[in-house]
Short mmCIF file of C-alpha atoms and ligand atoms in Angstrom, two decimals:
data_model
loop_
_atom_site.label_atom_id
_atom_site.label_comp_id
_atom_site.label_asym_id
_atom_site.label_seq_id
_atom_site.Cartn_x
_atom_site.Cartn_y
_atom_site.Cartn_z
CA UNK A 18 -81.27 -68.30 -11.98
CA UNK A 19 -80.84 -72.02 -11.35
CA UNK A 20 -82.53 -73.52 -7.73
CA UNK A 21 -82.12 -77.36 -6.49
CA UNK A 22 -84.68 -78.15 -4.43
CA UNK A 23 -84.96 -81.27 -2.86
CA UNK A 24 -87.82 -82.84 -1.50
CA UNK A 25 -87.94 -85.88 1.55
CA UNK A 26 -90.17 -88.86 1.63
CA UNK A 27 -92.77 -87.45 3.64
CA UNK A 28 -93.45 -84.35 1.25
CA UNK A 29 -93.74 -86.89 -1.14
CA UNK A 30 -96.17 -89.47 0.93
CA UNK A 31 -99.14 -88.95 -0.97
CA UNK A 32 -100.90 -87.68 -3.63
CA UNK A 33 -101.59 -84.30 -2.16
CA UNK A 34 -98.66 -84.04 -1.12
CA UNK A 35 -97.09 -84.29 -4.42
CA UNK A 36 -99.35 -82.36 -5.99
CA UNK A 37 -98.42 -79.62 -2.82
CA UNK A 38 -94.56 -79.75 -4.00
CA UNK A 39 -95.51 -79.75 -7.67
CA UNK A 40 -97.59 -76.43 -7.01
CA UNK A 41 -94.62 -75.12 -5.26
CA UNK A 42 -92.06 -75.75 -7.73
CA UNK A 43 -93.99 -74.13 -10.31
CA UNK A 44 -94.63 -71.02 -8.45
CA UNK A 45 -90.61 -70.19 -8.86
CA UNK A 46 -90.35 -72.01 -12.77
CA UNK A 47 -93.33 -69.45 -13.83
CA UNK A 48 -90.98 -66.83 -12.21
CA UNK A 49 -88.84 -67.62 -14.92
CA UNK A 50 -86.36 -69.67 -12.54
CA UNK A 51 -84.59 -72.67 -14.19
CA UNK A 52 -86.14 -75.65 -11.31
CA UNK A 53 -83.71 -78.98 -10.69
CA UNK A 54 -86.00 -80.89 -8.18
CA UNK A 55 -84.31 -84.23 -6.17
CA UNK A 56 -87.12 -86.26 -4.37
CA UNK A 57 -86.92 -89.36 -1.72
CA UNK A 58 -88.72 -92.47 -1.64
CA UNK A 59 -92.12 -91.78 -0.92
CA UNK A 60 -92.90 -91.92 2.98
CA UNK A 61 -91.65 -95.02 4.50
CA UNK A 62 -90.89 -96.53 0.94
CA UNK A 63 -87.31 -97.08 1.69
CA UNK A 64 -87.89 -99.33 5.32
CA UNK A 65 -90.73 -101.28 3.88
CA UNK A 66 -88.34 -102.25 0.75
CA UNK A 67 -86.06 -102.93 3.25
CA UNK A 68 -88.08 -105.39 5.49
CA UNK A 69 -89.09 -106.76 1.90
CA UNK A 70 -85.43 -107.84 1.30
CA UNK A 71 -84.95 -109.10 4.83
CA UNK A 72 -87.98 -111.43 5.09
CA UNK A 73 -87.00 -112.89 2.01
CA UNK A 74 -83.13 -113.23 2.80
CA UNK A 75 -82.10 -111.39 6.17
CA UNK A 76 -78.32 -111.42 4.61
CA UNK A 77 -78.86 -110.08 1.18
CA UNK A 78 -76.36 -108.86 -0.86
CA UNK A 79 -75.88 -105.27 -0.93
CA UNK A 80 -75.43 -105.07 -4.74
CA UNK A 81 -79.02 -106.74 -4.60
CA UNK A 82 -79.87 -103.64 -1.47
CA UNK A 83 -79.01 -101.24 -3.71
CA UNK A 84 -81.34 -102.35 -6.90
CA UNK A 85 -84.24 -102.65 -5.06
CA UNK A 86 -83.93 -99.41 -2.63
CA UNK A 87 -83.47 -97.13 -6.06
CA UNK A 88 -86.67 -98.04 -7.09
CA UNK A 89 -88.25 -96.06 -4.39
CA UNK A 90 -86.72 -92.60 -5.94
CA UNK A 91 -87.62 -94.06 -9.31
CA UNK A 92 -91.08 -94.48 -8.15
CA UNK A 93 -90.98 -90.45 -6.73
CA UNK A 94 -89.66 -88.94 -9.80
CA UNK A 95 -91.65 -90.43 -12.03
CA UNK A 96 -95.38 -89.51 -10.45
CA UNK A 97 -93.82 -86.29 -9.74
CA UNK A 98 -93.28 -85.92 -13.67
CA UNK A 99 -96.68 -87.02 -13.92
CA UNK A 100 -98.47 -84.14 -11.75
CA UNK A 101 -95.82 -81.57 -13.67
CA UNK A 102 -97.56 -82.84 -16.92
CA UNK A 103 -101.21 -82.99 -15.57
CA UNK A 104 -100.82 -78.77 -14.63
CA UNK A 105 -99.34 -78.20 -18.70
CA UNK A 106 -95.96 -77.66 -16.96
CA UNK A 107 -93.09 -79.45 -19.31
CA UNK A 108 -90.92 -81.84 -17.12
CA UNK A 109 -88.74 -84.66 -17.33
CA UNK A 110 -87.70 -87.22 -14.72
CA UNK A 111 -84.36 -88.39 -14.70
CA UNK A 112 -82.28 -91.92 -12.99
CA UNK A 113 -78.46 -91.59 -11.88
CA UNK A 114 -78.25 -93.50 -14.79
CA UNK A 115 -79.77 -91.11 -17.29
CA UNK A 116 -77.91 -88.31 -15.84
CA UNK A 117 -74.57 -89.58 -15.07
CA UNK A 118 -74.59 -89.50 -11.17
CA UNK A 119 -70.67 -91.57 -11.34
CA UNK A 120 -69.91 -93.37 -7.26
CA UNK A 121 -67.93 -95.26 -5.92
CA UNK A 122 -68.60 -98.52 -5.68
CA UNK A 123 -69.42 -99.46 -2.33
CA UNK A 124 -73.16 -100.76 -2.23
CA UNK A 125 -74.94 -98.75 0.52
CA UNK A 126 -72.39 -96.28 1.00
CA UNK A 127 -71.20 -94.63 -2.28
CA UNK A 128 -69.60 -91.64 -2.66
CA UNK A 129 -70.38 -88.86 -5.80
CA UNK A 130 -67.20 -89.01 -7.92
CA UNK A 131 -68.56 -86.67 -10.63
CA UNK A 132 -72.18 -85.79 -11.91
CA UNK A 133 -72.30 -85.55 -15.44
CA UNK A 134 -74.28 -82.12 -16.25
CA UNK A 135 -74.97 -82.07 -19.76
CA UNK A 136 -78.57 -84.11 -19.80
CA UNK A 137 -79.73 -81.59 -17.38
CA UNK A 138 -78.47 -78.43 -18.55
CA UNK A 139 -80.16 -79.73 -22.27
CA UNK A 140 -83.41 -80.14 -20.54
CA UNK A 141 -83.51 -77.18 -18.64
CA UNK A 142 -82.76 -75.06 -21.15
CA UNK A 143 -85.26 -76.48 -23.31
CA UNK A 144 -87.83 -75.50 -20.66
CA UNK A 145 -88.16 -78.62 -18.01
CA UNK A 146 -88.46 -78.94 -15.10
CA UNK A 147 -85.90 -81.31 -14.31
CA UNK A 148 -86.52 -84.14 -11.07
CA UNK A 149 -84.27 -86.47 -10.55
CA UNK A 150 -83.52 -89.40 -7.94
CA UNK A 151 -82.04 -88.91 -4.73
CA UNK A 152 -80.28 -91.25 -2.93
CA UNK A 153 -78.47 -93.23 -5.88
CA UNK A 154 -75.63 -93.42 -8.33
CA UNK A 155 -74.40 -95.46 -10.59
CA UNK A 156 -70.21 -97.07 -10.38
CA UNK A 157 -67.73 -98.03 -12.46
CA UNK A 158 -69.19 -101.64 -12.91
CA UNK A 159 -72.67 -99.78 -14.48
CA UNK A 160 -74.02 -101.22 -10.92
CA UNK A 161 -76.69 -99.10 -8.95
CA UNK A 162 -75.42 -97.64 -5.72
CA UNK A 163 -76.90 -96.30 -3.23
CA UNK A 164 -75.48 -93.60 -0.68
CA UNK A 165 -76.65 -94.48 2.49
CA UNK A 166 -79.89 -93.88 4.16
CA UNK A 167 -80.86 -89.92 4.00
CA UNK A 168 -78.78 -89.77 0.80
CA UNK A 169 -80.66 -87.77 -0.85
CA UNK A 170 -79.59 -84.73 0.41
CA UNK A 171 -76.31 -85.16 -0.77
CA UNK A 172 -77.49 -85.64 -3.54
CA UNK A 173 -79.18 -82.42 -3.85
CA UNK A 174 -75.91 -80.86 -2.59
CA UNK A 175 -73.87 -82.57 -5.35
CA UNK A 176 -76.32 -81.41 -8.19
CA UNK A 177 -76.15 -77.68 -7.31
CA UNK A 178 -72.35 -78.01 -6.87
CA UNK A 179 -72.18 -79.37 -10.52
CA UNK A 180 -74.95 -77.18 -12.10
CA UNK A 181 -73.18 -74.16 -10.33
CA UNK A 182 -76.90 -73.59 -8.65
CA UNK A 183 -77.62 -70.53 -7.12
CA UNK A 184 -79.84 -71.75 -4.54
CA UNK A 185 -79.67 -75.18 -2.89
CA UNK A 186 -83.14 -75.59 -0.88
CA UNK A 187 -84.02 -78.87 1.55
CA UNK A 188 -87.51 -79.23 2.06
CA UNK A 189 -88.80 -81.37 4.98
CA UNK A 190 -91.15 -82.02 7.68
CA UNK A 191 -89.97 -79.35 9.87
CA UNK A 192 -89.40 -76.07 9.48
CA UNK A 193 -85.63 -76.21 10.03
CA UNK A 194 -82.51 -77.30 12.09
CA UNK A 195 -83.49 -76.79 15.79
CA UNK A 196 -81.69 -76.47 18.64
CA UNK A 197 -82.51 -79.93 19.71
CA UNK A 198 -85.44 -82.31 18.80
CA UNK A 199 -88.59 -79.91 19.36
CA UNK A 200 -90.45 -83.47 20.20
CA UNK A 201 -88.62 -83.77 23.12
CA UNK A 202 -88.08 -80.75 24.29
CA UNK A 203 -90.01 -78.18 24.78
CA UNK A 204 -88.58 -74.64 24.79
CA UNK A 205 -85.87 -76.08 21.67
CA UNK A 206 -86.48 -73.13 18.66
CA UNK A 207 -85.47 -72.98 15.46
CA UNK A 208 -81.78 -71.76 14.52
CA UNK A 209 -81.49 -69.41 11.35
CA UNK A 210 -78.18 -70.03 10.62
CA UNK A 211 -75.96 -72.05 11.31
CA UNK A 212 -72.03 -72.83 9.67
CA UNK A 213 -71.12 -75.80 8.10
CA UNK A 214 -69.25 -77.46 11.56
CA UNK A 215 -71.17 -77.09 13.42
CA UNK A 216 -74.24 -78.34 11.29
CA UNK A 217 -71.75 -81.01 9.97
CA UNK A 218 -71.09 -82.19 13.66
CA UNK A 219 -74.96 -81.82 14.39
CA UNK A 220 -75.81 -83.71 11.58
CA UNK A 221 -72.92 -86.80 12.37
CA UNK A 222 -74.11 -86.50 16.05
CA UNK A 223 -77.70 -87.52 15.24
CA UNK A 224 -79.23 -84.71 14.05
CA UNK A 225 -81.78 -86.36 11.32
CA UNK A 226 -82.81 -83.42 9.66
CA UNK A 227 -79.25 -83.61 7.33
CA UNK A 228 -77.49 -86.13 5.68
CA UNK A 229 -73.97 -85.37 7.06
CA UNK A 230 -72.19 -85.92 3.65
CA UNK A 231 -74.26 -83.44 1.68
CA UNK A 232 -73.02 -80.73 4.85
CA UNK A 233 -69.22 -81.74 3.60
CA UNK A 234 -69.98 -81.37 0.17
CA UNK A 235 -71.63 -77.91 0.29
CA UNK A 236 -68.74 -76.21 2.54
CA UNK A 237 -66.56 -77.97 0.39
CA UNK A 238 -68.18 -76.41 -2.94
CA UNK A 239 -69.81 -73.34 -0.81
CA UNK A 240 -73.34 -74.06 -1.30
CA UNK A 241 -75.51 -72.30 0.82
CA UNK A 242 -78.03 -74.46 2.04
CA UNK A 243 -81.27 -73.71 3.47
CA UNK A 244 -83.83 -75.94 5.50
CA UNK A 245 -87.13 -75.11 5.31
CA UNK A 246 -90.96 -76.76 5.43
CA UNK A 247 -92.49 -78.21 2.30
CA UNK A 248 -96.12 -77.83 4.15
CA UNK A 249 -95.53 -73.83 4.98
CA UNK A 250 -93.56 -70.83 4.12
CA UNK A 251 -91.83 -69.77 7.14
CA UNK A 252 -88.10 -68.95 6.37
CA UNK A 253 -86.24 -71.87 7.63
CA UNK A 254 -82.66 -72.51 8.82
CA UNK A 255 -79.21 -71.23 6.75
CA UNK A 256 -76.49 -73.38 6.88
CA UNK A 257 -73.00 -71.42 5.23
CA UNK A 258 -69.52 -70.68 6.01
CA UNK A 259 -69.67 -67.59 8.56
CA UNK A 260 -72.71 -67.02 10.97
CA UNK A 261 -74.15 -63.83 12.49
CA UNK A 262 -73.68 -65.51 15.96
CA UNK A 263 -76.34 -64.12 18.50
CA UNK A 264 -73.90 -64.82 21.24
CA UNK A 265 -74.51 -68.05 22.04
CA UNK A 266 -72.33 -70.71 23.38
CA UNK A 267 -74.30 -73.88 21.92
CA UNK A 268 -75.95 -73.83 18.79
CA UNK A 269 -77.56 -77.26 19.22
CA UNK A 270 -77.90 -80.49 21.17
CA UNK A 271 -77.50 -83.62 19.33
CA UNK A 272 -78.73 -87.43 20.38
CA UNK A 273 -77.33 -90.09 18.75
CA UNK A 274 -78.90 -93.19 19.67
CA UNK A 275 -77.59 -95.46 16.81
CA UNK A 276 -74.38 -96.76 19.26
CA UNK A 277 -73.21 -99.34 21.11
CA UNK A 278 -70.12 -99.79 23.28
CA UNK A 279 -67.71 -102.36 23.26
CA UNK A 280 -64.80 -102.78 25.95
CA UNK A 281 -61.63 -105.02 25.67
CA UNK A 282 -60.52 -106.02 29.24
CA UNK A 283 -57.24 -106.80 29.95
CA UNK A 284 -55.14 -106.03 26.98
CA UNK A 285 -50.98 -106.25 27.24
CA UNK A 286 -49.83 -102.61 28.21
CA UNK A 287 -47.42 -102.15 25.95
CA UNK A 288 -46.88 -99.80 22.44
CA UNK A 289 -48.52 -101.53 19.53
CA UNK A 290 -51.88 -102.91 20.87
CA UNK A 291 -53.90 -99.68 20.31
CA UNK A 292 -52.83 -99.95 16.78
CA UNK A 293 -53.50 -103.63 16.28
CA UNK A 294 -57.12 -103.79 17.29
CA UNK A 295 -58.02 -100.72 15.82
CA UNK A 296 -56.55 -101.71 12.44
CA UNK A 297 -58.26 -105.26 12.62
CA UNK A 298 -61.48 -102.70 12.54
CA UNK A 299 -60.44 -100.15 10.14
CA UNK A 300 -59.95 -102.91 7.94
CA UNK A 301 -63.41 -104.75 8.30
CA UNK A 302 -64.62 -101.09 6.91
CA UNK A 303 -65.76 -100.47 11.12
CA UNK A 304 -66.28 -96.68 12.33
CA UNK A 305 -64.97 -96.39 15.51
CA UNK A 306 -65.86 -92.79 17.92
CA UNK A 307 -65.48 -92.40 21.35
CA UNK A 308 -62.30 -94.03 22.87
CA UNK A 309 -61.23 -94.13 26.30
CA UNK A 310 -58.06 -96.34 27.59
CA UNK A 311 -58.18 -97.38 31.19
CA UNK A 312 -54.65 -96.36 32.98
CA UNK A 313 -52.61 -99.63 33.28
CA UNK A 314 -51.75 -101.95 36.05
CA UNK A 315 -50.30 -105.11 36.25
CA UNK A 316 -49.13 -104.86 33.13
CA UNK A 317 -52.56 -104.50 31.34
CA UNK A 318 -55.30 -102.28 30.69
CA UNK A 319 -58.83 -101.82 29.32
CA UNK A 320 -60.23 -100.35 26.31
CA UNK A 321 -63.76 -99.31 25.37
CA UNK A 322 -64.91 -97.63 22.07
CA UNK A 323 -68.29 -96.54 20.79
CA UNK A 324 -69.48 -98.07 17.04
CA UNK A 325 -72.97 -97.44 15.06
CA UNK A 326 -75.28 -100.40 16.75
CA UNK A 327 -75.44 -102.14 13.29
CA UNK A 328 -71.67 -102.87 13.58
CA UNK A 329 -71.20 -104.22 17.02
CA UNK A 330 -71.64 -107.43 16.18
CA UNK A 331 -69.11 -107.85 13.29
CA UNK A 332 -66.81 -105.43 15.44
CA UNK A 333 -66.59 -108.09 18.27
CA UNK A 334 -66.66 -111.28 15.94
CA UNK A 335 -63.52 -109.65 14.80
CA UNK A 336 -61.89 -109.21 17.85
CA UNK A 337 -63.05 -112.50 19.17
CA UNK A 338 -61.38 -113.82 15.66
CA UNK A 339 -57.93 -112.15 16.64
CA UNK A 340 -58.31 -111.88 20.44
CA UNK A 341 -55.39 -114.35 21.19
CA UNK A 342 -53.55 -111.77 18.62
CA UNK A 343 -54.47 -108.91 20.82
CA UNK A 344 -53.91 -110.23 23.84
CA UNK A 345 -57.49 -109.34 24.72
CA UNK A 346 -58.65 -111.29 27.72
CA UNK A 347 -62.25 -110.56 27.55
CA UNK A 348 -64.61 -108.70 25.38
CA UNK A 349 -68.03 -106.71 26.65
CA UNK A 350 -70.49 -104.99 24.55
CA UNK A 351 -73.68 -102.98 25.52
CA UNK A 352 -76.22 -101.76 23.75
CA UNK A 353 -78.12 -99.53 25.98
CA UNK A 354 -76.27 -96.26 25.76
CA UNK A 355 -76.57 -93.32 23.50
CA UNK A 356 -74.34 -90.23 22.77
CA UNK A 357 -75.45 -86.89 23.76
CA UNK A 358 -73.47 -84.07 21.90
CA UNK A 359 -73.74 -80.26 22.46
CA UNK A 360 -71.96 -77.90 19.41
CA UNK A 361 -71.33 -74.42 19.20
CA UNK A 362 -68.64 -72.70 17.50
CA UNK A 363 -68.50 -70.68 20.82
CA UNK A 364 -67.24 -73.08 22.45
CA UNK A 365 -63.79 -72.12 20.89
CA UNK A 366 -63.16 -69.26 22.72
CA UNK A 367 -65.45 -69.25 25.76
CA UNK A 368 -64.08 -71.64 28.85
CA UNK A 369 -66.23 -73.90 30.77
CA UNK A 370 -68.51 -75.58 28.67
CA UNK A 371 -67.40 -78.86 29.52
CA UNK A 372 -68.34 -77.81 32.90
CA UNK A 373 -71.78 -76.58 32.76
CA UNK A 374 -72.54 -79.73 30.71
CA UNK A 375 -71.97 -81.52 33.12
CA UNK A 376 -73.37 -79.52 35.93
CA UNK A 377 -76.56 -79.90 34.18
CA UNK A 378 -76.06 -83.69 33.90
CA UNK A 379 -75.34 -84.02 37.53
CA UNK A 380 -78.18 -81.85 38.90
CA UNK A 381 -80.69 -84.44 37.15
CA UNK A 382 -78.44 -87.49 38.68
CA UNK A 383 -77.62 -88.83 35.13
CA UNK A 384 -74.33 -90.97 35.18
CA UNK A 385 -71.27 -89.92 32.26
CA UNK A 386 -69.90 -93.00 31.09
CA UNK A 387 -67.46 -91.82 28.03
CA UNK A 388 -66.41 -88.01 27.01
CA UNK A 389 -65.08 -87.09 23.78
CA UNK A 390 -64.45 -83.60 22.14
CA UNK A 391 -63.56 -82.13 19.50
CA UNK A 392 -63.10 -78.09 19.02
CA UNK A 393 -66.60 -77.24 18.93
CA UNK A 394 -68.62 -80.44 20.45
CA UNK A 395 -68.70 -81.99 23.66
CA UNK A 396 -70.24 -85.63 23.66
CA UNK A 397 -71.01 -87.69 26.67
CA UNK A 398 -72.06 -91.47 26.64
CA UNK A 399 -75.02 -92.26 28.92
CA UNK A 400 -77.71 -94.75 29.53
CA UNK A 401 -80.28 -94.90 27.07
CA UNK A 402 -83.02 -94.48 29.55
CA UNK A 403 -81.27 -91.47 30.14
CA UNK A 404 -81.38 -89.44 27.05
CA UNK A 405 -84.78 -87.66 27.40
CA UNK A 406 -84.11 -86.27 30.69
CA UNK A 407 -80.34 -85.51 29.80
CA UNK A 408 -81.43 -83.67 26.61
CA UNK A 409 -83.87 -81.76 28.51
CA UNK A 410 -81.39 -80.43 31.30
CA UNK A 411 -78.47 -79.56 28.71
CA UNK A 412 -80.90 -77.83 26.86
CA UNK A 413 -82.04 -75.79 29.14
CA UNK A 414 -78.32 -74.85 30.68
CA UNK A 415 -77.45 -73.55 27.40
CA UNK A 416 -80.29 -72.19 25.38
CA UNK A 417 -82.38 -70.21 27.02
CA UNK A 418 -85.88 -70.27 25.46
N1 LIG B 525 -85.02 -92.90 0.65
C1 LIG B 525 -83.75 -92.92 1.30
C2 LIG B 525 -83.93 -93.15 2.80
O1 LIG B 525 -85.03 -93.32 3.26
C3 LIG B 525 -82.93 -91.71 1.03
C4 LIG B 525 -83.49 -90.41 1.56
O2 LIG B 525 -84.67 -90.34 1.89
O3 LIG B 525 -82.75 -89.44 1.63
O4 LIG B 525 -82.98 -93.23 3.51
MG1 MG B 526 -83.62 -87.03 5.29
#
C-alpha cells in the first residue's frame, strides 16, 4: 500500500509542528505502508520571499520568481528529512529536479507534463520515506518552475497519479472542505464528500482549501482525495467521482475576492468586436470570467468582464493600446467587487436556484451587478463591502445548519 500525503505551510510552521507531521507519517510507514510525503513552504515562507523579490525589484523576472520561491519547499523537505532521521526512521528528501517533476515552461504557472517515477519507487522500496517539494517543476530549458501559488497540491495529486497511489491525503489547517468559510459564517459545517465539479468549481470560485488544478488532475486520473487536519484526527472531507448526496441543493458557497471588473463603453455594434477584444486578451495570456454585453442602441453597446485583480491593469493597458482598433470609446475598471458563487450538483435537476439566491440577496438589500452560470454554479458580482453579509444570507437559504 502506497499513500501521498501532502502537507501545507502551516503544518509545517514550526518545529513542533514538523515534528507533529513527522510523528504522523510514521505511525502509517511502521504499519508497513510505503509513505510519499509533499510539503509547502513553511508558514508564510512563500509571501515573505515574495516581498523579498519585490523590494528589491517590484518587476522581477519570473524565471528569477520561480528560483527563489522553490527554495521555500527545499527548505521544508529537507528539515522534514532531518526529524525522519532524528526518530531512526530512514528518509530521503527529494527536488523536482532529483525526481523528474517535467512542466511546462511558463514561470509561475507550469503545468506537470510527466513525473518521472523511478527515483521514488527505488527509494521506497529500499525502505524511505520519501518527501518531496511541492509547488515546483523543472522545463524543458532545465529552468525551475513553479505552479502557481497553492501548487502544491497538485503536486501531491500528480505524484499519486504517477506512483499509481492508493491513497492521496491533503493535510491542512482545517478539518476539511466546508460549506462556506466557517470564519465567516457561523452555522457553515463540514461536507464529507464531495465530486470532483463541484469541488473543482469550489476550488476556482475561491475556495482556498484546494488548488483547483490538482481537483482536474485527480478526476482526470481518479484519485480519491481526502481533506483532513494535520493537528487532529477527525475524518475530513472526500472529494471523488460520484457522491452519496444527502439531498441537498448546494454543496458550498464560494467567495472569490481576487477580481476586478472592467467595462468597455461604447463599442461599434456590429459582428466581430466581441472577438477582437477578447482575442487582444487571450493573447496577452489574460483570464477573462463573467461577461455581460449591454443590448445595443445607436449603433453601439457596452461590455464588462470580470479578470483576477492582478491582471486588470495589463488587461486595460491593452485595450487602451488597441482601443481605436476596437472602436472602444471609453474604458472603466473597478476594483471593489467580488464574486459570490453557490455549487451543487443539485442544481441540475432541481428548478429555482437562481431564484432563491437571489431572494436571499434581496432580503439583506445587497445589489447583483453581473450573473454567470454554469450547470452546477450560480455566481453573482457584488460590492466588496458586501460579501460578508451576502455569504451569510445565501448560506443560510440553502444549508440549513
Ligand atoms: N508555497 C506555495 C504557496 O504558498 C505553494 C503551496 O503552499 O501550495 O503558494
Ligand atoms: Mg494550499
Amino acid at each position: 500500500m502506497l499513500i501521498v500525503k501532502k502537507f501545507g505551510g502551516s503544518s509545517v510552521a514550526n518545529k513542533e509542528r514538523i515534528l507533529n507531521v513527522a510523528a504522523r507519517c510514521a505511525e502509517d510507514y511502521k504499519r508497513g505502508i510505503q509513505v510519499v510525503v509533499v510539503l509547502s513552504a513553511m508558514g508564510d515562507t512563500t509571501d515573505r520571499l515574495i516581498n523579498l523579490a519585490h523590494d528589491i525589484n517590484p518587476n522581477a523576472p519570473k524565471r528569477e520568481m520561480d528560483m527563489l520561491l522553490a527554495t521555500g519547499e527545499q527548505t521544508s523537505v529537507a528539515l522534514m528529512a532531518m526529524a525522519f532521521h532524528g526518530m531512526g526512521i530512514p528518509a530521503i528528501s527529494l527536488n523536482a529536479f532529483q525526481v523528474v517533476m517535467h512542466t511546462t515552461s511558463t514561470y509561475s504557472n507550469a503545468r506537470f507534463k510527466r513525473i518521472d517515477s523511478e527515483r521514488i519507487t527505488h527509494e521506497l522500496d529500499s525502505g524511505k520515506i520519501v518527501i518531496v517539494t511541492g509547488f515546483q517543476g523543472v522545463n524543458k530549458r532545465d529552468d525551475v518552475t513553479t505552479l502557481g501559488r497553492g501548487g502544491s497540491d497538485t503536486t501531491a495529486v500528480a505524484l499519486a497519479a504517477a506512483l499509481r497511489a492508493d491513497a492521496c491525503e491533503i493535510y491542512t489547517d482545517v478539518e476539511g472542505v466546508y460549506t462556506a468559510d466557517p470564519r465567516v459564517v457561523e452555522g457553515a459545517r463540514k461536507i464529507k464528500e464531495i465530486t470532483y465539479d463541484e469541488m473543482l468549481e469550489l476550488a476556482t470560485l475561491g475556495a482556498k482549501v484546494l488548488h483547483n488544478r490538482s481537483v482536474e488532475l485527480a478526476k482526470k486520473y481518479g484519485v480519491a482525495l481526502v481533506v483532513r487536519s494535520s493537528m487532529n484526527k477527525a475524518s475530513g472531507t472526500t472529494v471523488k467521482e460520484v457522491t452519496q448526496v444527502e439531498g441537498m441543493l448546494v454543496s458550498g458557497v464560494a467567495v472569490d475576492k481576487n477580481t476586478a471588473r472592467i467595462a468597455i463603453m461604447g463599442v461599434k455594434n456590429e459582428p466581430g468586436i466581441a472577438f477582437k477584444v477578447f482575442d487582444v486578451l487571450a493573447k496577452g495570456n489574460i483570464n477573462v470570467d463573467m461577461i455581460l454585453q449591454s443590448i445595443g442602441r445607436d449603433g453601439t453597446k457596452d461590455i464588462s468582464f470580470t479578470v483576477d485583480k492582478e491582471d486588470a491593469k495589463e488587461a486595460v493597458a491593452l485595450l487602451k493600446d488597441n482601443q481605436a482598433r476596437l472602436t472602444i470609446e471609453s474604458i472603466k475598471e473597478e476594483k471593489n467587487v467580488a464574486k459570490l458563487s453557490v455549487v451543487g450538483a443539485g442544481m441540475q435537476t432541481n428548478a429555482g436556484v437562481a431564484a432563491k439566491m437571489f431572494e436571499a440577496l434581496y432580503d439583506v438589500g445587497v445589489n447583483i451587478r453581473m450573473i454567470a452560470t454554469s450547470e452546477i454554479r450560480i455566481t453573482v458580482l457584488i460590492d466588496l463591502e458586501d460579501v460578508d453579509i451576502a455569504m451569510r444570507a445565501v448560506h443560510n437559504k440553502f444549508i440549513d445548519d
